[in-house]
GROMACS .gro file of C-alpha atoms in nm:
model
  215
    1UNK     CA    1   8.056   7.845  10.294
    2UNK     CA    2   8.333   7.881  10.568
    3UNK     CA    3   8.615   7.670  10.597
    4UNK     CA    4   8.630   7.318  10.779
    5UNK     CA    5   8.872   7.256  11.049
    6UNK     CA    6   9.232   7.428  10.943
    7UNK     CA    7   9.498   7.233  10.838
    8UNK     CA    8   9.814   7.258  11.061
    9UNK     CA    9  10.128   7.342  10.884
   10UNK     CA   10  10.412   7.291  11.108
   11UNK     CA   11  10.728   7.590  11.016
   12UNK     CA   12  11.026   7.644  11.219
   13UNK     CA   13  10.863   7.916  11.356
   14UNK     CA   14  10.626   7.723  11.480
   15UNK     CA   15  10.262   7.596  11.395
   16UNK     CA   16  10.051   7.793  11.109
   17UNK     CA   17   9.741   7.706  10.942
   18UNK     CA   18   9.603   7.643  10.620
   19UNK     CA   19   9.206   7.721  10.598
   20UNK     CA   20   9.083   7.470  10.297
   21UNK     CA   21   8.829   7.600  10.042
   22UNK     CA   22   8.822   7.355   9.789
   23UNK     CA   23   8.692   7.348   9.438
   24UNK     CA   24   8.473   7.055   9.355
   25UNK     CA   25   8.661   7.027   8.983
   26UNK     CA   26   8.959   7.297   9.079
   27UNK     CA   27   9.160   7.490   8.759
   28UNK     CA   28   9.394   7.715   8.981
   29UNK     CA   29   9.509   7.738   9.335
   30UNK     CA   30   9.495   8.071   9.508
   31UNK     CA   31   9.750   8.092   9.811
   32UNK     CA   32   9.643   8.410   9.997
   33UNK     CA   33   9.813   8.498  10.361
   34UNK     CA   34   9.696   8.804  10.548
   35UNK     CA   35   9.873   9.086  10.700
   36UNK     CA   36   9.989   9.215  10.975
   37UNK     CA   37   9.681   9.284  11.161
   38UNK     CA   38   9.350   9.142  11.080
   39UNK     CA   39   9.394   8.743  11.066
   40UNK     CA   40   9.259   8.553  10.770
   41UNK     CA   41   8.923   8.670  10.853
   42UNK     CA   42   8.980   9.030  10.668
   43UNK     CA   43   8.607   9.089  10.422
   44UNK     CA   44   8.842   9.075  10.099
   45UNK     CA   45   9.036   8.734  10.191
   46UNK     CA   46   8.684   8.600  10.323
   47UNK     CA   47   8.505   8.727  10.028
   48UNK     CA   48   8.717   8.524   9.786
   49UNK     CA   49   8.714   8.253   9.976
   50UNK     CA   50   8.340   8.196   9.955
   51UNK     CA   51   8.319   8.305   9.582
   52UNK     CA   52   8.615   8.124   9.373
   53UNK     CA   53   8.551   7.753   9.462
   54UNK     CA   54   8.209   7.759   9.250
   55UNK     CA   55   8.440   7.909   8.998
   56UNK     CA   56   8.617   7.669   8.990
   57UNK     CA   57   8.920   7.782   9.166
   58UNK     CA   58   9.032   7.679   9.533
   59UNK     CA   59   9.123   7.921   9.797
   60UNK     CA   60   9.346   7.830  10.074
   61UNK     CA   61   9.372   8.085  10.358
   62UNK     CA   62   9.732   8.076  10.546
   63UNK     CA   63   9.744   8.229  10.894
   64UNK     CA   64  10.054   8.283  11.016
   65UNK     CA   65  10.249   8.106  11.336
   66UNK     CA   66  10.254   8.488  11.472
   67UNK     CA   67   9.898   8.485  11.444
   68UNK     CA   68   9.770   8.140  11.560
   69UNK     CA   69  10.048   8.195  11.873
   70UNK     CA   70   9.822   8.515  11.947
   71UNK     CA   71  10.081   8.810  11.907
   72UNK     CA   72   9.991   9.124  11.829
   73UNK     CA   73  10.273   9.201  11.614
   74UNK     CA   74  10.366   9.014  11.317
   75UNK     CA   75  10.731   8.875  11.276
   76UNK     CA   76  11.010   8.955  11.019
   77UNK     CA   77  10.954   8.922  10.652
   78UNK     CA   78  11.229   8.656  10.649
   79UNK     CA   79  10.999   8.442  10.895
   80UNK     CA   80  10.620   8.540  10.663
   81UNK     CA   81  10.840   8.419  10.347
   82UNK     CA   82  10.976   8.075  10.478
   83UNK     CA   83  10.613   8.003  10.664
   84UNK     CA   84  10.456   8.063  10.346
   85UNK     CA   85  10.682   7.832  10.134
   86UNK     CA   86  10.619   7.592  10.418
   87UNK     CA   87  10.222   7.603  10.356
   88UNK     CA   88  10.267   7.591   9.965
   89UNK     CA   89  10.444   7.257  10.019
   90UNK     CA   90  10.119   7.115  10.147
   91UNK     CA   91   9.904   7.205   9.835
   92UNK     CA   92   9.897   6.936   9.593
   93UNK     CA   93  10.028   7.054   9.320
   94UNK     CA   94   9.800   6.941   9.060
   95UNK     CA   95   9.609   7.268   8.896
   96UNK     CA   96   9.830   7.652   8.860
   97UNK     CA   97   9.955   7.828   9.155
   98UNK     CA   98   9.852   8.155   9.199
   99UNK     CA   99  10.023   8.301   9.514
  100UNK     CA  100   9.898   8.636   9.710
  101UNK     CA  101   9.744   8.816  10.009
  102UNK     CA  102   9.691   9.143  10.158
  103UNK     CA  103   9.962   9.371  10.271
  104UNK     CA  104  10.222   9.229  10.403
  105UNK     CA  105  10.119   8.911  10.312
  106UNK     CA  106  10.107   9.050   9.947
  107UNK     CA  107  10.469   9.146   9.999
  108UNK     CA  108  10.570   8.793  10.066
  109UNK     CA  109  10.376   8.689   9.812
  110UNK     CA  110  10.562   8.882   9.568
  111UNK     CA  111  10.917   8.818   9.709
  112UNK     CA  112  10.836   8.419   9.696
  113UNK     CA  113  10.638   8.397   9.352
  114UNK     CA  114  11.020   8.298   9.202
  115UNK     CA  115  11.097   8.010   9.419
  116UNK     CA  116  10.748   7.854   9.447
  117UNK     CA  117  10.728   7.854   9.069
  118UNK     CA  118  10.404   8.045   9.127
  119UNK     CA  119  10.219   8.123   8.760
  120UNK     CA  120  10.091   8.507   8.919
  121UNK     CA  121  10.052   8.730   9.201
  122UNK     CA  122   9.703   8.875   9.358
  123UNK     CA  123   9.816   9.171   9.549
  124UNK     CA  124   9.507   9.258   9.824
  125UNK     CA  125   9.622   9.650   9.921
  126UNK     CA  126  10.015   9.633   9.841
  127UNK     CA  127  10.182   9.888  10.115
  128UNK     CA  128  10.411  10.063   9.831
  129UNK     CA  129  10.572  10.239  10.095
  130UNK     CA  130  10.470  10.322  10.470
  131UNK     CA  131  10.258  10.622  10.556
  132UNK     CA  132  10.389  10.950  10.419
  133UNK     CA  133  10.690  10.770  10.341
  134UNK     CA  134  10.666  10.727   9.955
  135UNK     CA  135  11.070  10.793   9.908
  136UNK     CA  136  11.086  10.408  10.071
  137UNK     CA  137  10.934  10.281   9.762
  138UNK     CA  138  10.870   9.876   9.753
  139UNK     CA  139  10.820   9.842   9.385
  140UNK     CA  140  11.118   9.670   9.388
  141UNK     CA  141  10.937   9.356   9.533
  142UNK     CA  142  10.654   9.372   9.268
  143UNK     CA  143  10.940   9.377   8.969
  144UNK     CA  144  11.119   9.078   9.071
  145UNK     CA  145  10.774   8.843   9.123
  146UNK     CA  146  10.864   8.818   8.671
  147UNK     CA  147  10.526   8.658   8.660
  148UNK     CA  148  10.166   8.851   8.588
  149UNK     CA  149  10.009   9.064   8.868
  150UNK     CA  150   9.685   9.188   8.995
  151UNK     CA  151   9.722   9.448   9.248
  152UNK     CA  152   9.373   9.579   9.380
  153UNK     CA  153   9.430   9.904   9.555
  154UNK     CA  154   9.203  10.122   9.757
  155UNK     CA  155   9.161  10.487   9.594
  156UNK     CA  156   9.278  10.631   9.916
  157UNK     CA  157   9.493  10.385  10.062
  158UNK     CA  158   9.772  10.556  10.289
  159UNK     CA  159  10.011  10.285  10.203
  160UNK     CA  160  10.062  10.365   9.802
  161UNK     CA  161   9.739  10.508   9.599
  162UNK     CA  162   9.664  10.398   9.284
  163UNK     CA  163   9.852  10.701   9.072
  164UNK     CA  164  10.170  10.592   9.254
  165UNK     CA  165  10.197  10.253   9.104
  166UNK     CA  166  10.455  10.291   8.801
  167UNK     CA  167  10.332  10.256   8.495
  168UNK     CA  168  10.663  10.079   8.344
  169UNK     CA  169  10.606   9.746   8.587
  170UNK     CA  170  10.559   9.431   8.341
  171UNK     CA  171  10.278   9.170   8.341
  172UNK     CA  172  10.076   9.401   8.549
  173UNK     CA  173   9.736   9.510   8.650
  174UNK     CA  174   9.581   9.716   8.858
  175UNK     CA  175   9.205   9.747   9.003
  176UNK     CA  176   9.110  10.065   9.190
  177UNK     CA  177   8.836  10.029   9.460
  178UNK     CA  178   8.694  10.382   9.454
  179UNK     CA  179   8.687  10.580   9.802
  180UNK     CA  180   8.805  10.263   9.930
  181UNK     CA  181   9.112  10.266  10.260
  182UNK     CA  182   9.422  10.038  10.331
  183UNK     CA  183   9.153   9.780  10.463
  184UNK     CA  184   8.944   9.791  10.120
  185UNK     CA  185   8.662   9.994  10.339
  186UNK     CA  186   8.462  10.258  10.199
  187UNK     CA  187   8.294  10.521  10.395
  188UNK     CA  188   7.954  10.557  10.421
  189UNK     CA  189   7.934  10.828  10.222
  190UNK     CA  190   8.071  10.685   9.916
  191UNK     CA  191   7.856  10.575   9.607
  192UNK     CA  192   8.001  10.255   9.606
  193UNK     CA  193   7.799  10.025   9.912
  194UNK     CA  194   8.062   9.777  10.086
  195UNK     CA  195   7.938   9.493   9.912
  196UNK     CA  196   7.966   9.610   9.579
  197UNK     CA  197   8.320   9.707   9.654
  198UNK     CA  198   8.418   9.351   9.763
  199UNK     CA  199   8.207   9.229   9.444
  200UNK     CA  200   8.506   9.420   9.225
  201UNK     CA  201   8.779   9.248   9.422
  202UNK     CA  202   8.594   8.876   9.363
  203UNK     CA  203   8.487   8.988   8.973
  204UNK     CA  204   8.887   9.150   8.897
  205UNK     CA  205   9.019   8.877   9.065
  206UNK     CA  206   8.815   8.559   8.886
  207UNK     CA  207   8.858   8.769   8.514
  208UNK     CA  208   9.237   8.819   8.584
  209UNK     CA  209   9.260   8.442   8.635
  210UNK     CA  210   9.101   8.293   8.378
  211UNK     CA  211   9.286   8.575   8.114
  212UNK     CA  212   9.660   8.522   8.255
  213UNK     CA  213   9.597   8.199   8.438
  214UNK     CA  214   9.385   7.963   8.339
  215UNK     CA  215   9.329   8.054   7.987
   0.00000   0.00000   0.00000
């Protein structure tokens, strides 16, 4: 089931919007915002969305004011991180808050967990560094969310493969999609269809949440 009309979330840097899939009964709220390409629209965001609510868990989408304006380029982390505490002020505050999103909206996630009072963070493809960069390490982000994580990480993601995650980091998980990119797509060679790969992210995803969440 897709989304009714969005929500608009007004932010200093001007209008975002909140795409409302609601549990009937809801236990947890997942925050997601996407990154900085594909909008809010991305398989793995949209593939959550449809699954959690019979779960019992609401999903609301946040597309940022960079995005609804129609740029091509997002805007500063300072400007993802306020927009996003903007949106979370809309929710009502009545089951957990689980806060996330993919790339660089996984980033924010992670930097704003703290202040929100968020009880975890669903990391969609975390960029641990940028491409053939891993000296500029962003673990540093992860480490101060201090509340459990769920990364889900493509096997071959350019951005920070699985085997780079450190295995010291607290409170956290990780889920490998096998074969799978930066985007969560796998080739067409792989064993693993494209379906069944976005069927790990919504089966990790619901177990993590009702183990270090709900339960």
């Amino acid at each position: 089931m897709r989304s009714p009309v969005p929500r608009s979330i007004a932010t200093e840097y001007g209008e975002g919007r909140l795409h409302l899939h609601s549990a009937t009964s809801p236990v947890a709220t997942l925050l997601l915002s996407h990154g900085a390409g594909r909008g809010v629209d991305a398989p793995d965001l949209m593939a959550l969305a449809d699954a959690l609510p019979a779960q019992g868990v609401s999903v609301m989408l946040f597309e940022q004011p960079w995005h609804v304006a129609g740029r091509k380029v997002a805007t500063s982390p300072a400007t993802l991180d306020k927009a996003l505490v903007a949106a979370a002020t809309f929710l009502p505050g009545r089951t957990p808050l689980v806060i996330g999103g993919r790339s660089a909206g996984a980033r924010s996630a992670a930097r704003c967990a703290s202040s929100l009072g968020a009880r975890g963070v669903l990391a969609l493809s975390f960029p641990l560094h940028p491409p053939g960069h891993p000296e500029k390490s962003r673990v540093d982000e992860l480490r101060g969310a201090d509340v459990p994580i769920l990364v889900i990480q493509g096997e071959r993601d350019p951005m920070g493969r699985p085997v780079e995650f450190p295995g010291d980091l607290d409170q956290f998980d990780l889920t490998v999609i096998p074969d799978a990119d930066h985007g969560l797509k796998v080739p067409k060679r792989a064993l693993l269809s494209q379906e069944e790969a976005l069927a790990i992210v919504v089966e990790s995803t619901l177990e993590w949440l009702v183990r270090e969440i709900v339960g």
